[in-house]
PDB file of C-alpha atoms in Angstrom:
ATOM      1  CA  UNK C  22       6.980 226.079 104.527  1.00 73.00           C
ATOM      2  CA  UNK C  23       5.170 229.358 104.360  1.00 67.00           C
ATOM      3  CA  UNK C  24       6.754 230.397 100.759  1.00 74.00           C
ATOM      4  CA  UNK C  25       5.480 226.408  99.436  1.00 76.00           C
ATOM      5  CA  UNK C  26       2.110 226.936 101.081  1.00 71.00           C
ATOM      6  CA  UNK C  27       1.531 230.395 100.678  1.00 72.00           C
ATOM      7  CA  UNK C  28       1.955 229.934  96.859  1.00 78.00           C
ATOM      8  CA  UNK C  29      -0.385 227.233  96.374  1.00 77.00           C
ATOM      9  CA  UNK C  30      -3.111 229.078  98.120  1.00 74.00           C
ATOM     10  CA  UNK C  31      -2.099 231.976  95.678  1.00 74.00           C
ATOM     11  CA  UNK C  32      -2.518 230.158  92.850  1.00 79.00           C
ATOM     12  CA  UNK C  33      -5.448 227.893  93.717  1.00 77.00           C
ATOM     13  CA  UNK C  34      -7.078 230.339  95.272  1.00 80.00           C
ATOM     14  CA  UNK C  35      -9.096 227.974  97.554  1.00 78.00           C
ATOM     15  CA  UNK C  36     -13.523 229.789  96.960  1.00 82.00           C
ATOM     16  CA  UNK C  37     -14.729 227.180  99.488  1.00 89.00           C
ATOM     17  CA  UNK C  38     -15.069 227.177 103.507  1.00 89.00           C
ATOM     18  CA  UNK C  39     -14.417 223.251 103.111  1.00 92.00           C
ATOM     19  CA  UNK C  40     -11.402 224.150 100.442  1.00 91.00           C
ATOM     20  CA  UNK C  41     -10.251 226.217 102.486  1.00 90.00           C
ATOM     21  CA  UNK C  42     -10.501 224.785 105.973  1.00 92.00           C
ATOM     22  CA  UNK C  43      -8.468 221.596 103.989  1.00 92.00           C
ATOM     23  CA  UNK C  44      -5.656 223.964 103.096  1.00 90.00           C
ATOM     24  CA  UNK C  45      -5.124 224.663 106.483  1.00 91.00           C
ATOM     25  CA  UNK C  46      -5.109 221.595 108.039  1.00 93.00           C
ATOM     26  CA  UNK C  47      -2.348 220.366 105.402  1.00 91.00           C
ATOM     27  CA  UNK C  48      -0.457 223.259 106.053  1.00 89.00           C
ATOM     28  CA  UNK C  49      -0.185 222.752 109.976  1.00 92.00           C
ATOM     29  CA  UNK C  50       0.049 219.276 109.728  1.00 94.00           C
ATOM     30  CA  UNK C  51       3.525 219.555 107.635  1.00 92.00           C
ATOM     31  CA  UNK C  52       4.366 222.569 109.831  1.00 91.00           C
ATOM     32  CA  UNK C  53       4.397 220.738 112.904  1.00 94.00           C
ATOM     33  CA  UNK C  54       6.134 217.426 110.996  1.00 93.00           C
ATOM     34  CA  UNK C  55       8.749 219.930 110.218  1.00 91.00           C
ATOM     35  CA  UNK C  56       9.052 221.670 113.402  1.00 91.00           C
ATOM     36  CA  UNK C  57       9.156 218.604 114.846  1.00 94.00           C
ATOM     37  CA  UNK C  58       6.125 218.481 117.131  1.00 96.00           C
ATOM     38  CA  UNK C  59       4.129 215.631 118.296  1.00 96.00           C
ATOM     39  CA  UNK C  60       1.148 215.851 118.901  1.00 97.00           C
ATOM     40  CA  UNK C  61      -1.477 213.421 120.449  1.00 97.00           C
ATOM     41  CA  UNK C  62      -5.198 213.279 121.060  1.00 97.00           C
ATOM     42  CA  UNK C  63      -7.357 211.655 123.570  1.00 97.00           C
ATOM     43  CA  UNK C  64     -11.333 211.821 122.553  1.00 96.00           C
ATOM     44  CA  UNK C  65     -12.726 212.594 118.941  1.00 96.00           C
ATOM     45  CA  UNK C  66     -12.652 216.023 117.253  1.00 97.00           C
ATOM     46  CA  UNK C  67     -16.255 216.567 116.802  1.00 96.00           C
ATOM     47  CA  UNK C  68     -17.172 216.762 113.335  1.00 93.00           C
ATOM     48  CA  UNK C  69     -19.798 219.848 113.305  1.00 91.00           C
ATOM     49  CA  UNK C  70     -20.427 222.633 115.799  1.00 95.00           C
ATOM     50  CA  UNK C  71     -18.259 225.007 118.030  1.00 96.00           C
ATOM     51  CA  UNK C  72     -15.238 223.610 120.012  1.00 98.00           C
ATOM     52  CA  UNK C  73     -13.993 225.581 123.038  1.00 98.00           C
ATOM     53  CA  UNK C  74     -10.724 225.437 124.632  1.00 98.00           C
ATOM     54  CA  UNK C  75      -8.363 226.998 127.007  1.00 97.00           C
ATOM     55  CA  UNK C  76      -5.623 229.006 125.299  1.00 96.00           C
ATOM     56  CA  UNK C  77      -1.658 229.313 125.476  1.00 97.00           C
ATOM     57  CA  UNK C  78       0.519 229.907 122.331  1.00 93.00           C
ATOM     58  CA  UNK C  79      -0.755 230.955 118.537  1.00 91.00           C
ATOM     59  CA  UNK C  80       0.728 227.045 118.555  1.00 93.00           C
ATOM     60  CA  UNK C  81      -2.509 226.039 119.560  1.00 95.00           C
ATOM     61  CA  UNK C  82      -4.328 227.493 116.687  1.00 93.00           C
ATOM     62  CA  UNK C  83      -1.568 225.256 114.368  1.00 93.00           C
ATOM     63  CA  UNK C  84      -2.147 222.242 116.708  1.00 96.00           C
ATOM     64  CA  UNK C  85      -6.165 222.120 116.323  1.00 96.00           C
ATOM     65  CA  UNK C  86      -5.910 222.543 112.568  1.00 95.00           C
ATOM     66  CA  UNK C  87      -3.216 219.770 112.031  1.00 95.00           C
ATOM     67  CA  UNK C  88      -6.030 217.246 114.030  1.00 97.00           C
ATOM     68  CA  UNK C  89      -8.598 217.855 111.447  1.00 96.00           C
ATOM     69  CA  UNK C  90     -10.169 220.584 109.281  1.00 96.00           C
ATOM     70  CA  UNK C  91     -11.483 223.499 110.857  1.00 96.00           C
ATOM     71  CA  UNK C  92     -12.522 227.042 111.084  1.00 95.00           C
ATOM     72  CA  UNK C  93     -11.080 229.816 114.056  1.00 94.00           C
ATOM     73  CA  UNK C  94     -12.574 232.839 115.368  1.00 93.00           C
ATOM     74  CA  UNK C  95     -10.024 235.034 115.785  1.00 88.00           C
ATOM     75  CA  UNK C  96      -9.107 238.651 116.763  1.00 83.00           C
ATOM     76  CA  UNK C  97      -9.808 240.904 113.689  1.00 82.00           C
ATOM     77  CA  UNK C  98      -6.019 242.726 114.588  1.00 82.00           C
ATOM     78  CA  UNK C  99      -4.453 239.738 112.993  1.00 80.00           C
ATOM     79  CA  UNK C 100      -6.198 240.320 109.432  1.00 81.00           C
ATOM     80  CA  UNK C 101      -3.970 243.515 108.960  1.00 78.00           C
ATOM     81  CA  UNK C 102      -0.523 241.945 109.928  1.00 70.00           C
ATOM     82  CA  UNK C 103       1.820 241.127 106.816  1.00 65.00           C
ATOM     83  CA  UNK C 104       1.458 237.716 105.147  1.00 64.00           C
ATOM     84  CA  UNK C 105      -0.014 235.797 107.618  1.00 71.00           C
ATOM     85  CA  UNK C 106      -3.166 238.273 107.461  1.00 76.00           C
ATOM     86  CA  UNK C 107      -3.739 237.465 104.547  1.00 75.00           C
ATOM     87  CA  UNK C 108      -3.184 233.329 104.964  1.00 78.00           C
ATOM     88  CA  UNK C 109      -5.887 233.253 108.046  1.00 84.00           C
ATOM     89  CA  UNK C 110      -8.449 235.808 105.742  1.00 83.00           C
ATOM     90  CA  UNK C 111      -7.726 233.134 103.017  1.00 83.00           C
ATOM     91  CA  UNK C 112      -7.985 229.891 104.980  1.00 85.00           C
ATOM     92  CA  UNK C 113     -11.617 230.896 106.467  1.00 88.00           C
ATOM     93  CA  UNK C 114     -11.395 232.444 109.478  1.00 92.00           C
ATOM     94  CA  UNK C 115     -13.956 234.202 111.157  1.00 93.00           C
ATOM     95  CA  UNK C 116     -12.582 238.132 112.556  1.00 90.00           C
ATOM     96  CA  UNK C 117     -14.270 239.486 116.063  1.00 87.00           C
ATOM     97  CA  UNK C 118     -13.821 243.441 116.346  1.00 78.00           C
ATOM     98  CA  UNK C 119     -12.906 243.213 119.812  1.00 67.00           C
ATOM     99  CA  UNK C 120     -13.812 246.315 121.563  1.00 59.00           C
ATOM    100  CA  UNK C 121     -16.941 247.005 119.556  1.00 55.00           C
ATOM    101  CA  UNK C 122     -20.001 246.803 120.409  1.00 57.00           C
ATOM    102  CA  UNK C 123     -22.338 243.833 119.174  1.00 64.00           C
ATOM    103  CA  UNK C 124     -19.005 242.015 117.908  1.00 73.00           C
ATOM    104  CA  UNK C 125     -19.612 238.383 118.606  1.00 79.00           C
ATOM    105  CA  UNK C 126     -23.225 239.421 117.156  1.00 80.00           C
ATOM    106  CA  UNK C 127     -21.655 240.049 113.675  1.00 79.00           C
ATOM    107  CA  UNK C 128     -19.609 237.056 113.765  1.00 86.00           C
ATOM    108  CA  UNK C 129     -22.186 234.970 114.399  1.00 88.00           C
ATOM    109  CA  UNK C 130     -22.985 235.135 110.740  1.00 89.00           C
ATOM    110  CA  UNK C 131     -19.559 233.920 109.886  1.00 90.00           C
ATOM    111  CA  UNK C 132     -19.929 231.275 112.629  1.00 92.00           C
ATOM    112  CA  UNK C 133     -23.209 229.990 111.330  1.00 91.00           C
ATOM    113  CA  UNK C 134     -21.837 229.192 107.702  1.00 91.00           C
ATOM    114  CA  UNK C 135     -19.362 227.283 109.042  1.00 93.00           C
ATOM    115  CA  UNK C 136     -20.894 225.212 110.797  1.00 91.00           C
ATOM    116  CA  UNK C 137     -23.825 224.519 108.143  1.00 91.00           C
ATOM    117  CA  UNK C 138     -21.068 223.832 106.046  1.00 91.00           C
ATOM    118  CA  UNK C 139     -20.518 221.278 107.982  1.00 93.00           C
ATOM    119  CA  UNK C 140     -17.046 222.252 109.673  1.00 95.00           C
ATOM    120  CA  UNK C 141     -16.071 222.551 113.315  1.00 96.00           C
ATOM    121  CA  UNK C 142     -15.380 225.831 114.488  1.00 96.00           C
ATOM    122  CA  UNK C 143     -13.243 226.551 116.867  1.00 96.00           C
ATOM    123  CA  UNK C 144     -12.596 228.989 118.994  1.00 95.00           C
ATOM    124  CA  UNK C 145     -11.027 230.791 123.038  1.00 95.00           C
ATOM    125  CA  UNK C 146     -13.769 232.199 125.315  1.00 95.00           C
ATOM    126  CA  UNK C 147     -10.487 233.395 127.353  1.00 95.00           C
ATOM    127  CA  UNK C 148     -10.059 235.962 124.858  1.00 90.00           C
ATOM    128  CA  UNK C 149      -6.666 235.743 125.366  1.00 91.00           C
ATOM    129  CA  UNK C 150      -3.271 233.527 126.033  1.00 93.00           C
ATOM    130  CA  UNK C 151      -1.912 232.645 129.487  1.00 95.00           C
ATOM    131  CA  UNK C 152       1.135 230.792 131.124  1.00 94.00           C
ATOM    132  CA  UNK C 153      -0.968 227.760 131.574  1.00 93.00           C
ATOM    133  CA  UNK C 154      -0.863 228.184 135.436  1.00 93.00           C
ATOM    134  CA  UNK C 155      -4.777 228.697 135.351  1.00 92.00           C
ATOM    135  CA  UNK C 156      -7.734 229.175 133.444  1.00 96.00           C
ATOM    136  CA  UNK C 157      -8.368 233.061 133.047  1.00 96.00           C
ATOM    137  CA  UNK C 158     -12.077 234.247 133.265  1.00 95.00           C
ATOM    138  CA  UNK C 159     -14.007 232.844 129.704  1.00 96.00           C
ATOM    139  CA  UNK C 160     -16.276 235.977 127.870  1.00 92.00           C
ATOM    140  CA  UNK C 161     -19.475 234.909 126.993  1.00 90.00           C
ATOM    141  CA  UNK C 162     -20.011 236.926 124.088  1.00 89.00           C
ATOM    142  CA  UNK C 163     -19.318 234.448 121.202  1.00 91.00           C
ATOM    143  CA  UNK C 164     -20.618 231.094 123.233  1.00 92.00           C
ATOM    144  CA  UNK C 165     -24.043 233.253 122.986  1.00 89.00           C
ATOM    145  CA  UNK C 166     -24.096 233.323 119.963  1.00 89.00           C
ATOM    146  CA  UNK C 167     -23.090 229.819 119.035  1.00 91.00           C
ATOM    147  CA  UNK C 168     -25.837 228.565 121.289  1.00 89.00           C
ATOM    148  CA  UNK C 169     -28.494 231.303 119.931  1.00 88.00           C
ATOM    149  CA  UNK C 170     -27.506 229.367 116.712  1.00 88.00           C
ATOM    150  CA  UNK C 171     -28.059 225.974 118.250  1.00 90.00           C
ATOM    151  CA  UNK C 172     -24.811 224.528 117.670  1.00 92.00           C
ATOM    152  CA  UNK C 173     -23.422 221.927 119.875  1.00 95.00           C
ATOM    153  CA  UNK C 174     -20.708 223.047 121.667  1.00 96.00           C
ATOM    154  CA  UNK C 175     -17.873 220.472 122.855  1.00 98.00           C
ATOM    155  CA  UNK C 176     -15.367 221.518 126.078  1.00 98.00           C
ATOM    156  CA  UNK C 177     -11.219 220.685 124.515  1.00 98.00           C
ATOM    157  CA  UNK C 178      -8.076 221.362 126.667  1.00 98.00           C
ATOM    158  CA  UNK C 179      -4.837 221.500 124.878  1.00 98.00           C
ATOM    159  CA  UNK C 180      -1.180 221.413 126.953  1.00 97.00           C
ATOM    160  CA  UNK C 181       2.597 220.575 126.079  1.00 97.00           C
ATOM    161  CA  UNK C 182       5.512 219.355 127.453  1.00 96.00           C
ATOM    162  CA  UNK C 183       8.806 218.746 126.604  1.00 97.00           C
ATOM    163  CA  UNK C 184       9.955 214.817 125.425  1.00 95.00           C
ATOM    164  CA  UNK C 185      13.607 215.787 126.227  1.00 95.00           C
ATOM    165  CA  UNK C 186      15.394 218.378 128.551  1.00 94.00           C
ATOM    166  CA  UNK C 187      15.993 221.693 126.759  1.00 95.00           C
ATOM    167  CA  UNK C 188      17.744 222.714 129.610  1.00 93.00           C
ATOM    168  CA  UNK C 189      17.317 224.492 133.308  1.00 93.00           C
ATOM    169  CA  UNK C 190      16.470 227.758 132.134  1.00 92.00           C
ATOM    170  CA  UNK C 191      13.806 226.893 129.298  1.00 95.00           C
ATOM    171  CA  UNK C 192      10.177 225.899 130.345  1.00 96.00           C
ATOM    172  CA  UNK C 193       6.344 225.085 128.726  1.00 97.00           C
ATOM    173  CA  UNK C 194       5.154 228.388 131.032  1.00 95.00           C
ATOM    174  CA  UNK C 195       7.700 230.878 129.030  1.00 93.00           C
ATOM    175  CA  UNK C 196       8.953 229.234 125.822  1.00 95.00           C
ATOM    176  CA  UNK C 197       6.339 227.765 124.726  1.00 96.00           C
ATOM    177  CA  UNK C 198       3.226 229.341 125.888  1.00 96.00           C
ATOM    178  CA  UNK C 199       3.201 233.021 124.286  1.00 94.00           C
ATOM    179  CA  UNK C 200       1.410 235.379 126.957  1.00 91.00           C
ATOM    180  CA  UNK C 201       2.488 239.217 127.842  1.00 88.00           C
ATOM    181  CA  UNK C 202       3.903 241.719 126.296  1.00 85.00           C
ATOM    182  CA  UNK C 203       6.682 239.824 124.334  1.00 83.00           C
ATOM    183  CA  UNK C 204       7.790 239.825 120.876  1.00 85.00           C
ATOM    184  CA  UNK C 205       6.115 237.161 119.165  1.00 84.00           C
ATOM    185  CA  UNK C 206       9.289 236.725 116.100  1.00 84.00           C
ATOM    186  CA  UNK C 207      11.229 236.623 118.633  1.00 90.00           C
ATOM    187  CA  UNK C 208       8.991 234.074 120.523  1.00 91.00           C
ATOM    188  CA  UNK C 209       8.868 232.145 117.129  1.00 89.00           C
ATOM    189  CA  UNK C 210      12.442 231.800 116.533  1.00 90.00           C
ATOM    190  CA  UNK C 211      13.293 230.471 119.850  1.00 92.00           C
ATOM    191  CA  UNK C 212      10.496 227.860 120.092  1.00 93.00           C
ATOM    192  CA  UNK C 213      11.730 226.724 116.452  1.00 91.00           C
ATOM    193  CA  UNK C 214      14.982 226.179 118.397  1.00 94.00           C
ATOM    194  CA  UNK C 215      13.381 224.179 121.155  1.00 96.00           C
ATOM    195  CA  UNK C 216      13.686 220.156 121.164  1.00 95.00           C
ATOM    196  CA  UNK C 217      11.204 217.300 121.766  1.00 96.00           C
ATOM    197  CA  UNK C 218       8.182 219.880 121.645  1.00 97.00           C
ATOM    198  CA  UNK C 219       4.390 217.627 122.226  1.00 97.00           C
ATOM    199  CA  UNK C 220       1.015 218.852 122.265  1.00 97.00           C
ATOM    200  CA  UNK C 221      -1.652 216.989 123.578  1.00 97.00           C
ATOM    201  CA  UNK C 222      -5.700 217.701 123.270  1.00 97.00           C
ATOM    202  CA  UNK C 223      -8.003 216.292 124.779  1.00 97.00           C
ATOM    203  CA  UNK C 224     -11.710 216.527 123.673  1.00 98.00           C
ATOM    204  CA  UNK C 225     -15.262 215.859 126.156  1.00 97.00           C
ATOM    205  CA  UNK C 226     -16.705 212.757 125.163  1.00 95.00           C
ATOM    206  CA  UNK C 227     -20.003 214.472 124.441  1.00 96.00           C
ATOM    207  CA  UNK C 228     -21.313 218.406 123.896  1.00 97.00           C
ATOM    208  CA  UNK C 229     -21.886 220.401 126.939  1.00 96.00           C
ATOM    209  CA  UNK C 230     -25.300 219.858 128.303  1.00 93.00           C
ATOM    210  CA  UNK C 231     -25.790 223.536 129.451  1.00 90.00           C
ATOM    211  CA  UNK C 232     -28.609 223.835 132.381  1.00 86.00           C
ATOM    212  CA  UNK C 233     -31.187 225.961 132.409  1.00 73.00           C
ATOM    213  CA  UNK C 234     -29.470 228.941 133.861  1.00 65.00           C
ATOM    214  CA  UNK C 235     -27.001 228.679 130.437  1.00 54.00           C
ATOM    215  CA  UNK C 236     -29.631 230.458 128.872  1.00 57.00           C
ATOM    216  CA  UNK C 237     -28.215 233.538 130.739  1.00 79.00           C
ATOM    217  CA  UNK C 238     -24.993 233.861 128.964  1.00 81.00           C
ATOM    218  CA  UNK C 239     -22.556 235.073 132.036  1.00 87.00           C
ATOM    219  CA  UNK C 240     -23.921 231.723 133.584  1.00 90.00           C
ATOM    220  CA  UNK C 241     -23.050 229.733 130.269  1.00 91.00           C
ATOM    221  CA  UNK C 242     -19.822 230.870 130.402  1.00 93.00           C
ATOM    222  CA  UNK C 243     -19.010 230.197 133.546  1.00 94.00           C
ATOM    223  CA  UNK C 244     -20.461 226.052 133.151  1.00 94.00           C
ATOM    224  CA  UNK C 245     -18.270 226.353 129.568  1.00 96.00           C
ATOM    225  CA  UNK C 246     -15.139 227.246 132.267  1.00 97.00           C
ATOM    226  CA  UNK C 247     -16.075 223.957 134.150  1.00 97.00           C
ATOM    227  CA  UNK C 248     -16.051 221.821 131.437  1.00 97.00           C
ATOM    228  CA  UNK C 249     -12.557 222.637 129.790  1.00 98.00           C
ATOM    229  CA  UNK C 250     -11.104 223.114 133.190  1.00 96.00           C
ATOM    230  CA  UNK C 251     -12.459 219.389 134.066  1.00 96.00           C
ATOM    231  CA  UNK C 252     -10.553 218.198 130.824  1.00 96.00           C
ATOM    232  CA  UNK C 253      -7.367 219.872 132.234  1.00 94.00           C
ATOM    233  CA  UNK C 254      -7.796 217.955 135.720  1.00 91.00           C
ATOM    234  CA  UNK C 255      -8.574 214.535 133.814  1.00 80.00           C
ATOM    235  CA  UNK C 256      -4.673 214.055 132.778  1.00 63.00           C
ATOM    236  CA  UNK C 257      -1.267 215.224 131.757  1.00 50.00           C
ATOM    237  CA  UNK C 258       1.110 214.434 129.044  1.00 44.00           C
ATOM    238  CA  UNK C 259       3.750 211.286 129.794  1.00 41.00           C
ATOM    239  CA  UNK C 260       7.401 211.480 129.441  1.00 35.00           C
ATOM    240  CA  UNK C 261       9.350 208.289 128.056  1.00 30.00           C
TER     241      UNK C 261
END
């Protein structure tokens, strides 16, 4: 799938953000057909503006993009690692330098073209992956900026579960979800071994209607928290 994909971006060379964001989205979509991967979706993926969610595997980023078209903000570390560097740099994504100061500031830039381009982007305040167990603390730094920009910004929670029984020893928390220090190939190769893998988002019906207060940006972050966490209270995946 990568070799068939990563040749017709070669030669095509997708100039666009809306080129480009369509790439991906085919891409993940026959990825997870492949893989084997349902995935279903309760609510609308918005069609502009930012779109927050909790975050557990680098499967989520391929889960979002199979829903619709989209742009990620991403960790700038994952421009430099071998082919899929270059894949994310060439489907669109937007790189933070995390670590440096005024970051989220130059990605708001990147941010802003895609959504007057009139794509979603999407993106983790958590900063990071997790087990699932609990929503970690969300940074504020690149929700500022999206609503310094004026974008709408719409709360998503994504989980998974397993359709069948992979056995006693294999779980969503470790096998699926991709947190620690682990070896992601290795993490890769065993999830592409896993059966009756499903993904579920769900999206708020409407943006977040920030109060007042979100105009301090630790206090938007922590109503952003509320909303996604809300979404992850509101229902779970069904067996059968």
């Amino acid at each position: 799938m990568f070799v068939v994909a990563g040749t017709e971006l070669a030669l095509k060379r997708p100039s666009t953000r809306e080129e480009r964001a369509d790439w991906l989205h085919r891409f993940c979509a026959s990825s997870l057909r492949g893989m084997g991967i349902d995935v279903s979706v309760v609510g609308s993926f918005p069609e502009r503006g930012a779109v927050i969610s909790n975050h557990l595997s680098y499967l989520d980023i391929v889960v979002f993009a199979a829903v619709r078209p989209c742009v990620f903000v991403s960790k700038a570390e994952i421009r430099s690692w071998p082919v899929v560097g270059w894949m994310t740099t060439m489907s669109g994504t937007v790189y933070v330098e995390r670590g440096h100061g005024g970051s989220a500031m130059k990605a708001r830039k990147g941010m802003q073209e895609v959504v007057d381009a009139g794509l979603p982007v999407v993106f983790f305040p958590e900063g990071t992956t997790s087990n699932g167990s609990g929503l970690l603390k969300f940074h504020s730094g690149l929700l500022a900026q999206v609503l310094d920009g004026g974008a709408p910004v719409t709360a998503a929670y994504v989980r998974y579960d397993f359709g069948v029984s992979n056995g006693p020893n294999v779980s969503i928390a470790d096998d699926v979800c991709y947190w620690g220090e682990r070896s992601m190939w290795g993490h890769v190769f065993a999830l592409l071994g896993l059966r009756g893998v499903r993904a579920e988002i769900r999206f708020a019906e409407a943006p977040i209607a920030f109060s007042g207060d979100a105009l301090h940006r630790k206090q938007a972050a922590v109503e952003a928290r509320t909303a996604v966490a809300a979404l992850g209270q509101a229902g779970t995946v069904k067996v059968g």
